[in-house]
Coordinates of C-alpha atoms in Angstrom, one line a residue:
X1 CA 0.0 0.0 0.0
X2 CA 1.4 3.4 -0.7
X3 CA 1.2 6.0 1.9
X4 CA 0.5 9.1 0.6
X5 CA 1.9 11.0 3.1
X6 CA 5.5 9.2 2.1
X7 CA 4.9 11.2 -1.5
X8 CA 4.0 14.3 0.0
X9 CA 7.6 15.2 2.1
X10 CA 9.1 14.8 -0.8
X11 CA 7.0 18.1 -2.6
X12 CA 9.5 20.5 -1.4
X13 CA 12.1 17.9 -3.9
X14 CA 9.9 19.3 -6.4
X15 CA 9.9 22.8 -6.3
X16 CA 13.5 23.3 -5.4
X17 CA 15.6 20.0 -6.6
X18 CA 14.2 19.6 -9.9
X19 CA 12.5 16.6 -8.8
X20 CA 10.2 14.9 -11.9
X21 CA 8.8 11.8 -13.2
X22 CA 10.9 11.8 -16.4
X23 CA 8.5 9.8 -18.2
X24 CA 4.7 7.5 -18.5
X25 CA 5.7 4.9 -21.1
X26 CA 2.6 3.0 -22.3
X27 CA 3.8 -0.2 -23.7
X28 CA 1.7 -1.7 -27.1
X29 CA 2.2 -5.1 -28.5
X30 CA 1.7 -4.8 -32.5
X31 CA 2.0 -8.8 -33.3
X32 CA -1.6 -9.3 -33.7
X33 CA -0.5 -6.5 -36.5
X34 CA 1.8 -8.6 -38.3
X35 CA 1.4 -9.7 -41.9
X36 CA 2.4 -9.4 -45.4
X37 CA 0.5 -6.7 -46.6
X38 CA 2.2 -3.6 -45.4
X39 CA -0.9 -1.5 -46.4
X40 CA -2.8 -3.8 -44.0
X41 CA -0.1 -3.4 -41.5
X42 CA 0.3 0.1 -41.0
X43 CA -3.4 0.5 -41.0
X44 CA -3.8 -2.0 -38.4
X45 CA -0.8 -0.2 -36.5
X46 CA -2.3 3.0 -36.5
X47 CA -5.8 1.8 -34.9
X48 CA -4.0 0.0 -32.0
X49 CA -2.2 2.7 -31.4
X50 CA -4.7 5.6 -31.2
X51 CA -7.3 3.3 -29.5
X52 CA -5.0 1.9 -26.8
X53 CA -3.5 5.5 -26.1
X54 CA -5.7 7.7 -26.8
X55 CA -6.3 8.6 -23.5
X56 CA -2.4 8.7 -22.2
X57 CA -1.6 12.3 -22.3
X58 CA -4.6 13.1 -20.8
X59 CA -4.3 10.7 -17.5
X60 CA -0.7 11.8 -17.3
X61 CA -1.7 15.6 -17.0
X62 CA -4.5 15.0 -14.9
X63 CA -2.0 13.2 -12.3
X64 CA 0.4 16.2 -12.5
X65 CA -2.2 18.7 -11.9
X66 CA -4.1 16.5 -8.6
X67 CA -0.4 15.1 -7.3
X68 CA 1.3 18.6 -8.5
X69 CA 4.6 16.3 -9.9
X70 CA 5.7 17.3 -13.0
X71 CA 5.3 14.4 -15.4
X72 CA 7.6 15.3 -18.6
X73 CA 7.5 13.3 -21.2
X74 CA 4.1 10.5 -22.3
X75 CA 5.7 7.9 -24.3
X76 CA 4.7 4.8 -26.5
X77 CA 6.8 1.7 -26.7
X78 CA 5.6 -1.0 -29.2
X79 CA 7.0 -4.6 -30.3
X80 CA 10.4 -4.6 -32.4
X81 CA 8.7 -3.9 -35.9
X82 CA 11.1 -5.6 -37.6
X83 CA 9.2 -8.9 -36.0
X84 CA 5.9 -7.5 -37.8
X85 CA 6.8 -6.9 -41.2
X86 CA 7.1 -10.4 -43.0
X87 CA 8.7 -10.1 -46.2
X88 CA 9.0 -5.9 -46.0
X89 CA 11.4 -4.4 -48.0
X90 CA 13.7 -1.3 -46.2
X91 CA 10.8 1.1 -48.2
X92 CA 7.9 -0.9 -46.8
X93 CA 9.5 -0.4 -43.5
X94 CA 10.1 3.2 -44.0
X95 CA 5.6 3.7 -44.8
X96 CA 5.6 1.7 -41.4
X97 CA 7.9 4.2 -39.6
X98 CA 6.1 6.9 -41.2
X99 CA 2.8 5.0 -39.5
X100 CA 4.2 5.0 -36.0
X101 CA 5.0 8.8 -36.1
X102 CA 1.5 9.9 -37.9
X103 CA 0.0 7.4 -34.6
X104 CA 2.1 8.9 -31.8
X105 CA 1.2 12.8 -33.3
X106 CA -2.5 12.0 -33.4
X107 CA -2.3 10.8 -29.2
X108 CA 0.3 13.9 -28.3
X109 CA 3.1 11.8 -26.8
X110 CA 6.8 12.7 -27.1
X111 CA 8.4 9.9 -28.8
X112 CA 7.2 6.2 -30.1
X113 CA 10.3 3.7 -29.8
X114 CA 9.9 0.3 -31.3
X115 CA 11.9 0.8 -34.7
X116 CA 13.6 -2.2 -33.5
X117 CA 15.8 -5.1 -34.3
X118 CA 17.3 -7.9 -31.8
X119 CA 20.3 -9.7 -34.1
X120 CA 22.3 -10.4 -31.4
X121 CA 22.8 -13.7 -32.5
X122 CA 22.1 -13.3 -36.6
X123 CA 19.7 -11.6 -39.0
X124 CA 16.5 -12.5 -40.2
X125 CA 15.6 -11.1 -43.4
X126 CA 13.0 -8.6 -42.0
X127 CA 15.8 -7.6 -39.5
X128 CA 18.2 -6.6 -42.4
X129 CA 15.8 -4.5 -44.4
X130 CA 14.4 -2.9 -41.1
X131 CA 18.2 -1.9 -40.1
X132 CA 19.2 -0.7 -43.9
X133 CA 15.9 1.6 -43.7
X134 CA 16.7 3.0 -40.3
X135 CA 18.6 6.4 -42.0
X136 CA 15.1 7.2 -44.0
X137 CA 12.9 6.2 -41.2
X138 CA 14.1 8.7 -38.8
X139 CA 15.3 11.4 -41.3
X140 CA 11.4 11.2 -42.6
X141 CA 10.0 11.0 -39.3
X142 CA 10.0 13.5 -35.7
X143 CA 9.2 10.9 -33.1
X144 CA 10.2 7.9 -34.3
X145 CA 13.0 6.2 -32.2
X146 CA 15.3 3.1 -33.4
X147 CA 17.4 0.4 -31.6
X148 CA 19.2 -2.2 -32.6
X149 CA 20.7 -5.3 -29.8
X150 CA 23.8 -6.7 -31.7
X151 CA 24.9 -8.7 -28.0
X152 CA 24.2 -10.7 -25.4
X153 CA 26.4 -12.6 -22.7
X154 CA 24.3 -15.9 -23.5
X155 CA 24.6 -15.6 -27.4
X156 CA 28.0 -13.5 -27.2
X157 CA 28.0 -10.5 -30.0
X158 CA 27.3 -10.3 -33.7
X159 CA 30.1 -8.3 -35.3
X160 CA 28.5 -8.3 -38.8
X161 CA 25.8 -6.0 -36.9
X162 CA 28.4 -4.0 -35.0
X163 CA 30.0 -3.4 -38.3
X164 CA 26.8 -3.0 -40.2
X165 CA 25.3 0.0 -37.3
X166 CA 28.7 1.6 -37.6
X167 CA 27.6 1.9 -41.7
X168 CA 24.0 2.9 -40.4
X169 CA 25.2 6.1 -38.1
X170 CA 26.7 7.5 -40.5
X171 CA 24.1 7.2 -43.4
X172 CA 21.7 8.5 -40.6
X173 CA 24.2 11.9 -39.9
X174 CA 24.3 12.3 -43.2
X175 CA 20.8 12.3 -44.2
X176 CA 19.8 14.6 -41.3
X177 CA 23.0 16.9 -41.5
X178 CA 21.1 19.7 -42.0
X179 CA 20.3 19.6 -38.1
X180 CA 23.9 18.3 -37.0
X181 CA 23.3 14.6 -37.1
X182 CA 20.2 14.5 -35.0
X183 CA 18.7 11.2 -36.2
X184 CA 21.3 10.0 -34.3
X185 CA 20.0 10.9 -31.4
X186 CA 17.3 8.7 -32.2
X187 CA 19.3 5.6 -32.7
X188 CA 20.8 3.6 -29.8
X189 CA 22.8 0.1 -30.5
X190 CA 22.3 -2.3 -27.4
X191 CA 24.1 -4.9 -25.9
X192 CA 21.7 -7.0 -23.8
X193 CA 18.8 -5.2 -24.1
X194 CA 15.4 -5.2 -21.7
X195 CA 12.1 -5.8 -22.8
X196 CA 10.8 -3.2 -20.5
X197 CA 12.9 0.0 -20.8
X198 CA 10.8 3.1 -20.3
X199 CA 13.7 5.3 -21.6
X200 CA 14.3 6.6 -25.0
X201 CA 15.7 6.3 -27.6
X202 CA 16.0 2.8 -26.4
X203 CA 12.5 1.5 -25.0
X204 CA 10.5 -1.0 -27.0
X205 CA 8.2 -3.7 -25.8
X206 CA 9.4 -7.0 -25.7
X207 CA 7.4 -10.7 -26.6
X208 CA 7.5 -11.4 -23.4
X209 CA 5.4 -8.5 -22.2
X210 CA 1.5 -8.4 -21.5
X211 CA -0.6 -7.2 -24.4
X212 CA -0.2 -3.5 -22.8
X213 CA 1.3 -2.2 -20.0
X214 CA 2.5 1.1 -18.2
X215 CA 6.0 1.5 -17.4
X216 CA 7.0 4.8 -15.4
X217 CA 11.2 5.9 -15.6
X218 CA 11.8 8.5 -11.9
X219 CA 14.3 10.8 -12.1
X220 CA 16.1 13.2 -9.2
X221 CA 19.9 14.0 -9.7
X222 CA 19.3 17.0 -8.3
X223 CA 17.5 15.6 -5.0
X224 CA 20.6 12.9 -4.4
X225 CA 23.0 16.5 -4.9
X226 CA 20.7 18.0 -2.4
X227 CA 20.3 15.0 0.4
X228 CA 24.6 14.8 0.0
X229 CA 25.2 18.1 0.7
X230 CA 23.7 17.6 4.5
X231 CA 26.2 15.4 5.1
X232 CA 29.5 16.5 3.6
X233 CA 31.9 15.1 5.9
X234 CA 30.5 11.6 6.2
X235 CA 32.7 8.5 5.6
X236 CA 31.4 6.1 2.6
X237 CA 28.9 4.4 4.1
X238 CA 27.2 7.3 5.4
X239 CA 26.9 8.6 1.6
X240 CA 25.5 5.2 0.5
X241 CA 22.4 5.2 3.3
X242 CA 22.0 8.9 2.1
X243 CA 21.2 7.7 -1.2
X244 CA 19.8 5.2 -0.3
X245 CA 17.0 6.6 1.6
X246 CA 16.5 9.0 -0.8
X247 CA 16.6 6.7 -3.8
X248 CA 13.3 5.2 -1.9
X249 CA 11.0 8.5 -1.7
X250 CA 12.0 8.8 -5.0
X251 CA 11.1 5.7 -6.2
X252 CA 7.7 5.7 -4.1
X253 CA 6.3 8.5 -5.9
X254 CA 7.3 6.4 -9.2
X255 CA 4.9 3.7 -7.9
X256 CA 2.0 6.0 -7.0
X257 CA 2.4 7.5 -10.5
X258 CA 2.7 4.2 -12.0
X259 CA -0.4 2.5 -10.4
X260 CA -3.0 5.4 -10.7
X261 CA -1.7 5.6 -14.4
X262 CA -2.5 1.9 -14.4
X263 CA -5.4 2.4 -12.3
X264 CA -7.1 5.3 -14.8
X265 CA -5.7 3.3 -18.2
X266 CA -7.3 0.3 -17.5
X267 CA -3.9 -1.2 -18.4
X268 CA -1.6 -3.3 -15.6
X269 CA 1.0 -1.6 -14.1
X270 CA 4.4 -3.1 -15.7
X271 CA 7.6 -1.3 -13.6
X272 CA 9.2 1.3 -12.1
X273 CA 12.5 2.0 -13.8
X274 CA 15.0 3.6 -11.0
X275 CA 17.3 5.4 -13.2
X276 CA 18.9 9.2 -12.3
X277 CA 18.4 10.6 -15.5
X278 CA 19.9 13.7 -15.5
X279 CA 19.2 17.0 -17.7
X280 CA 20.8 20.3 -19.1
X281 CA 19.1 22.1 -16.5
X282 CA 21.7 23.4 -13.3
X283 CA 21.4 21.2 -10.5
X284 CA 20.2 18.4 -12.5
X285 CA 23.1 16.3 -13.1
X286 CA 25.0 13.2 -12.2
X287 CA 28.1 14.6 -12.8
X288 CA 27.6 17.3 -9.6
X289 CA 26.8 14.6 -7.5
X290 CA 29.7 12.7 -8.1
X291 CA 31.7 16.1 -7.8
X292 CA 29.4 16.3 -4.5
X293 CA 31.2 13.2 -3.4
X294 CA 34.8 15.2 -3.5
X295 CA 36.2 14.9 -6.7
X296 CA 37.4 18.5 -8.1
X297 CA 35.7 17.4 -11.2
X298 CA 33.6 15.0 -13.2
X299 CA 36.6 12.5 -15.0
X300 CA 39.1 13.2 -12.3
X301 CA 40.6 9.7 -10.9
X302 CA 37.9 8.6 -8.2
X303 CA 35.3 9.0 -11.0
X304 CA 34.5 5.3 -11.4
X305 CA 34.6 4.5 -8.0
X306 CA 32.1 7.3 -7.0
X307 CA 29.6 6.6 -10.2
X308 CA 29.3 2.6 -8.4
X309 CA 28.6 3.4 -5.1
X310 CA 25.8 5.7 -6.6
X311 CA 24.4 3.4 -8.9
X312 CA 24.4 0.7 -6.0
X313 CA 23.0 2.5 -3.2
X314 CA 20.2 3.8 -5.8
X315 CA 19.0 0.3 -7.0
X316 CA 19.1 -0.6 -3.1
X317 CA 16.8 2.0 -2.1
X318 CA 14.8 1.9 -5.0
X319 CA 14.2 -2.1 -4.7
X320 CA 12.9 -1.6 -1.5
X321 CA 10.3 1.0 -2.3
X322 CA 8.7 -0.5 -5.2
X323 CA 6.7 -3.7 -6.2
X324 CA 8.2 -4.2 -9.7
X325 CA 11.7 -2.4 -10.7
X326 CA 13.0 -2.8 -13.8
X327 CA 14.0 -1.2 -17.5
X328 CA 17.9 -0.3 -16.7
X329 CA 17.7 1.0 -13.1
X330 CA 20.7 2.7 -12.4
X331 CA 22.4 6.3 -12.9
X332 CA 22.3 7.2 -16.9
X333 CA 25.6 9.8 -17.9
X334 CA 24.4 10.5 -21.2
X335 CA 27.0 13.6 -21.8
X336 CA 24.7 16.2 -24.0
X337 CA 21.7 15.8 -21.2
X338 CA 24.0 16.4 -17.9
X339 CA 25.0 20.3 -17.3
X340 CA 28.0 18.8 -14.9
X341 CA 29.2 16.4 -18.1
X342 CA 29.2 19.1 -20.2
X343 CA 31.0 21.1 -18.1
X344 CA 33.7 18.3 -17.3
X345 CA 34.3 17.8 -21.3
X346 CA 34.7 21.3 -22.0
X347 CA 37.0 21.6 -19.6
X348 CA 39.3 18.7 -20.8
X349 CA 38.7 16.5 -17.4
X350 CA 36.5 13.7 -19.2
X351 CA 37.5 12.0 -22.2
X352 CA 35.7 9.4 -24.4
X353 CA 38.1 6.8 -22.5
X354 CA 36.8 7.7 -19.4
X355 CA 33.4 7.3 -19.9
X356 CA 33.8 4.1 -21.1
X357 CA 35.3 3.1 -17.8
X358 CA 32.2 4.5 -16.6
X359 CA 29.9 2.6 -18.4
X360 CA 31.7 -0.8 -16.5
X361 CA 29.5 0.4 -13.3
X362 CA 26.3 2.1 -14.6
X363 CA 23.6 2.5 -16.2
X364 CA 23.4 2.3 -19.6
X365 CA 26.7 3.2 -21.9
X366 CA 28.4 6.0 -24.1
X367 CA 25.3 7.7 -24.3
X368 CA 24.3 11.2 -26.1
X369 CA 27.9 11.8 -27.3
X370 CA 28.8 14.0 -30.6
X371 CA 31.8 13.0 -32.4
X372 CA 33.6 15.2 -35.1
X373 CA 31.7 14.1 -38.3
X374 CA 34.3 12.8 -40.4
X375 CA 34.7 10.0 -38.3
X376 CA 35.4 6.6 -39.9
X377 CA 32.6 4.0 -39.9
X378 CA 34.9 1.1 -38.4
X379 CA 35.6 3.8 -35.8
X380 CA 31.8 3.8 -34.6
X381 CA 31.7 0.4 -35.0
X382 CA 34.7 -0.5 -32.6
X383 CA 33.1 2.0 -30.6
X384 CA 29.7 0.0 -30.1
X385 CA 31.8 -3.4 -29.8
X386 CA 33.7 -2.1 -26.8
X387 CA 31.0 -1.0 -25.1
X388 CA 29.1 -4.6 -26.6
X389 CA 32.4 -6.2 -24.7
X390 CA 31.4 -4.5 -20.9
X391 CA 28.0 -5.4 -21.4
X392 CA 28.4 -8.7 -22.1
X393 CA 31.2 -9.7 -20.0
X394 CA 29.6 -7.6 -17.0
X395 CA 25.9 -9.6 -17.9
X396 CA 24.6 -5.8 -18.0
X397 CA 22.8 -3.5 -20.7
X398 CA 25.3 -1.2 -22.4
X399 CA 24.6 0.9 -24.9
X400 CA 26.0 3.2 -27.4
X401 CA 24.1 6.5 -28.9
X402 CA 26.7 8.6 -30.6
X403 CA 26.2 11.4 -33.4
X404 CA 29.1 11.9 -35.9
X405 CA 28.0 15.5 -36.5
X406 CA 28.6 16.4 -40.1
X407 CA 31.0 19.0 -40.8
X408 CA 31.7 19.8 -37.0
X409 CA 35.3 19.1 -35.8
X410 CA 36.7 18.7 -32.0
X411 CA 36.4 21.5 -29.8
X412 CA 32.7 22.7 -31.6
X413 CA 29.8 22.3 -29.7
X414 CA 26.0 21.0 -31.3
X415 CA 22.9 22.5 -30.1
X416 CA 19.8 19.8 -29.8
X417 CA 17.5 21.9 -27.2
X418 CA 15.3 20.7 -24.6
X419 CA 15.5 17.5 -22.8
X420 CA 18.4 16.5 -25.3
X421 CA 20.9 19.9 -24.7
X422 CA 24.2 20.5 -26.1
X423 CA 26.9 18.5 -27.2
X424 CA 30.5 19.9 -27.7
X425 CA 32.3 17.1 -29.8
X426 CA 34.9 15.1 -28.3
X427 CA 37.6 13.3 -29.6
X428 CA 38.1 10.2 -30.9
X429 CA 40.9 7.9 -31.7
X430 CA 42.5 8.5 -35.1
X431 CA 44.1 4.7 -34.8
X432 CA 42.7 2.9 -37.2
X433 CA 40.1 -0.4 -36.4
X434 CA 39.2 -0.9 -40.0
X435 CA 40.6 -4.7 -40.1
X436 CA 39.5 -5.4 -36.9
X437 CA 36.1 -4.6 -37.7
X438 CA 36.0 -6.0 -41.3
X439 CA 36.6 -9.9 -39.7
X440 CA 32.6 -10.4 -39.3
X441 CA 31.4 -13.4 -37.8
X442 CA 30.4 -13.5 -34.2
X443 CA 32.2 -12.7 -30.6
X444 CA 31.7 -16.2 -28.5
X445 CA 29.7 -15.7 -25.6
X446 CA 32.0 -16.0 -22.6
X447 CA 32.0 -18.7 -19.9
X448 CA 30.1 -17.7 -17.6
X449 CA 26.8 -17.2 -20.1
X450 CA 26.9 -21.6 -19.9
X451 CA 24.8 -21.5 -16.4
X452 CA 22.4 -24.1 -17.4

């Protein structure tokens, strides 16, 4: 049972912490929509979708205006649509994509993600026209996100799709360079995926989920700044229970959100994804907690070792104040989103490197990062398999979601606005992984996957 008045101390997070529920995610499955006739398809896709959310927006602004918590963003999630085309080609895929964002318009939510493939282990013939069509889809569409899993630790990783999304970037950057690459910003490449992400660009629903369901993503890096700055000269384990017990009335107005969505939807109540998701806003970043912690700066040595005890004492406290926690529960670092990231890689104190150390401890990967535009392919592509690598070796969802901004070089810095904020470019290697990449074949899955 939730106790109200649990939800109500933490108002005051609200006003002055920048304390939100970063997102409703209502979660559709489309295979009863799968067929051969994509005319049929999209037509049956569009009708699910406006009659099962119709009334989302609504029920999310109601909640903010009786609860007073600011609600951002009402998203759709629906199932990987390269598992409903059969027999599409990349153009009948593209009419589909154009469906999905024509649906999510017509309801008002932010994004729709779904534009999906899982090859972790091989491709389907649906799953390679649906990836070669992903630089027209979201070029020709505004809400349409895309995500491809190329690994897991049980099937290890598919490096013909980590070379082939490499390829895919960059056709994307280029066919939206007239707004720096942002398509990219759409596009995420997973390594061990979840069925039940609420986040975007990421989220789609997964076969195993019901037939519709309401997944809610918390946010708060500006409450954890807040709750560690009463107790600034505590030992470790005093700055884990901090967290901790703030991580839980965070989390507890994530449930009552989630269940009187639920409740009004008609529609079961899936999870409550824990993540700090940080944005541009000052005060609302990850990277000023750890800095909160007593490092000088975000990427100063320390780092990695601060970024786990946060996501730790986080998914602890959370656990405890929710029924069902899930999606990828942890502390996202996504550099163009977090003012303190920004900051730190302006300044020179975090590098590319760095963040992929990061990524060994949190949630999810190398996440909203702008590259200098004439970055090789094979580049991108050894990018996603390292980060492919920690996921699967670590048996935790890593991600990459990088934008290879066309004509912008190191040093420049890529306006996106709102939620998604500014990116300055960083560097990259200039070593060259061009035969590495161009192998193919598959990454065995390592040892420890053979638990059976």
């Amino acid at each position: 049972m939730i106790n109200t008045g649990e939800i109500l101390e933490t108002i005051h997070m609200i006003e002055k912490e920048n304390l939100d529920i970063r997102t409703i995610t209502m979660g559709i499955s489309l295979l009863d929509c799968s067929g051969d006739d994509v005319d049929k398809v999209c037509s049956d896709i569009y009708n699910k979708i406006t009659t099962k959310a119709r009334d989302l927006v609504k029920v999310g602004q109601d909640i903010e205006s009786e609860y007073g918590i600011p609600i951002i963003n009402k998203r759709i999630s629906v199932t990987p649509i390269s598992l409903i085309g059969r027999n599409f080609s990349s153009d009948d895929f593209v009419k589909v994509a154009k469906t999905l964002d024509k649906a999510a318009k017509e309801v008002g939510v932010n994004f729709i993600g779904g534009y999906s493939a899982l090859v972790h282990k091989g491709f389907t013939n649906s799953e390679i026209n649906l990836i070669k069509s992903i630089p027209e889809a979201l070029a020709s569409t505004n809400l349409v996100c895309s995500s491809v899993n190329v690994g897991t630790t049980k099937a290890g990783i598919n490096m013909d799709a980590v070379k082939l999304m490499g390829d895919i970037i960059k056709q994307t950057a280029d066919l939206t360079k007239d707004a720096d690459g942002f398509g990219c910003a759409k596009l995420v490449v997973f390594a061990n995926a979840v069925e039940d992400n609420p986040f975007m660009a990421g989220a789609f629903h997964g076969v195993g989920e019901a037939e519709c369901v309401i997944n809610v993503g918390v946010s708060g890096p500006g409450v954890v700044k807040c709750a560690l700055e009463k107790v600034k000269d505590g030992d470790f384990e005093t700055l884990s229970e901090t967290i901790k017990k703030t991580a839980f009335k965070i989390t507890r107005m994530g449930q009552l959100v989630a269940k009187e969505a639920s409740k009004r939807l008609g529609v079961p109540y899936g999870i409550v994804d824990l993540s700090l998701a940080p944005t541009p806003a000052i005060g609302d970043s990850v990277a000023y907690i750890l800095e909160e912690m007593g490092l000088e700066q975000c990427g100063a040595h320390g780092t990695t070792a601060a970024l786990a005890l946060l996501n730790d004492a986080v998914k602890k406290g959370g656990v405890f104040a929710s029924s069902y926690v899930g999606g990828l529960s942890g502390a996202f670092i996504p550099v163009s989103e977090d003012a303190g990231m920004i900051d730190a890689v302006t300044k020179g104190s975090l590098s590319l490197e760095k963040l992929e150390a990061m990524t060994c401890v949190c949630s999810v990967g190398l996440d909203m990062i702008v590259i200098p535009g004439d970055t090789p392919a094979s580049t991108i592509s050894a990018i996603i398999a390292d980060e492919a690598a920690i996921g699967m070796i670590n048996c935790k969802t890593t991600a990459v979601r990088v934008i290879p901004a066309p004509g912008k070089e190191v040093g420049d810095v890529v306006e996106f606005g709102g939620l998604l904020g500014t990116g300055p470019v960083m560097k990259v290697s200039s070593l060259s992984s061009e035969k590495f990449i161009s192998r193919g074949g598959r990454i065995p899955a390592p040892i420890h996957s053979l638990k059976n």
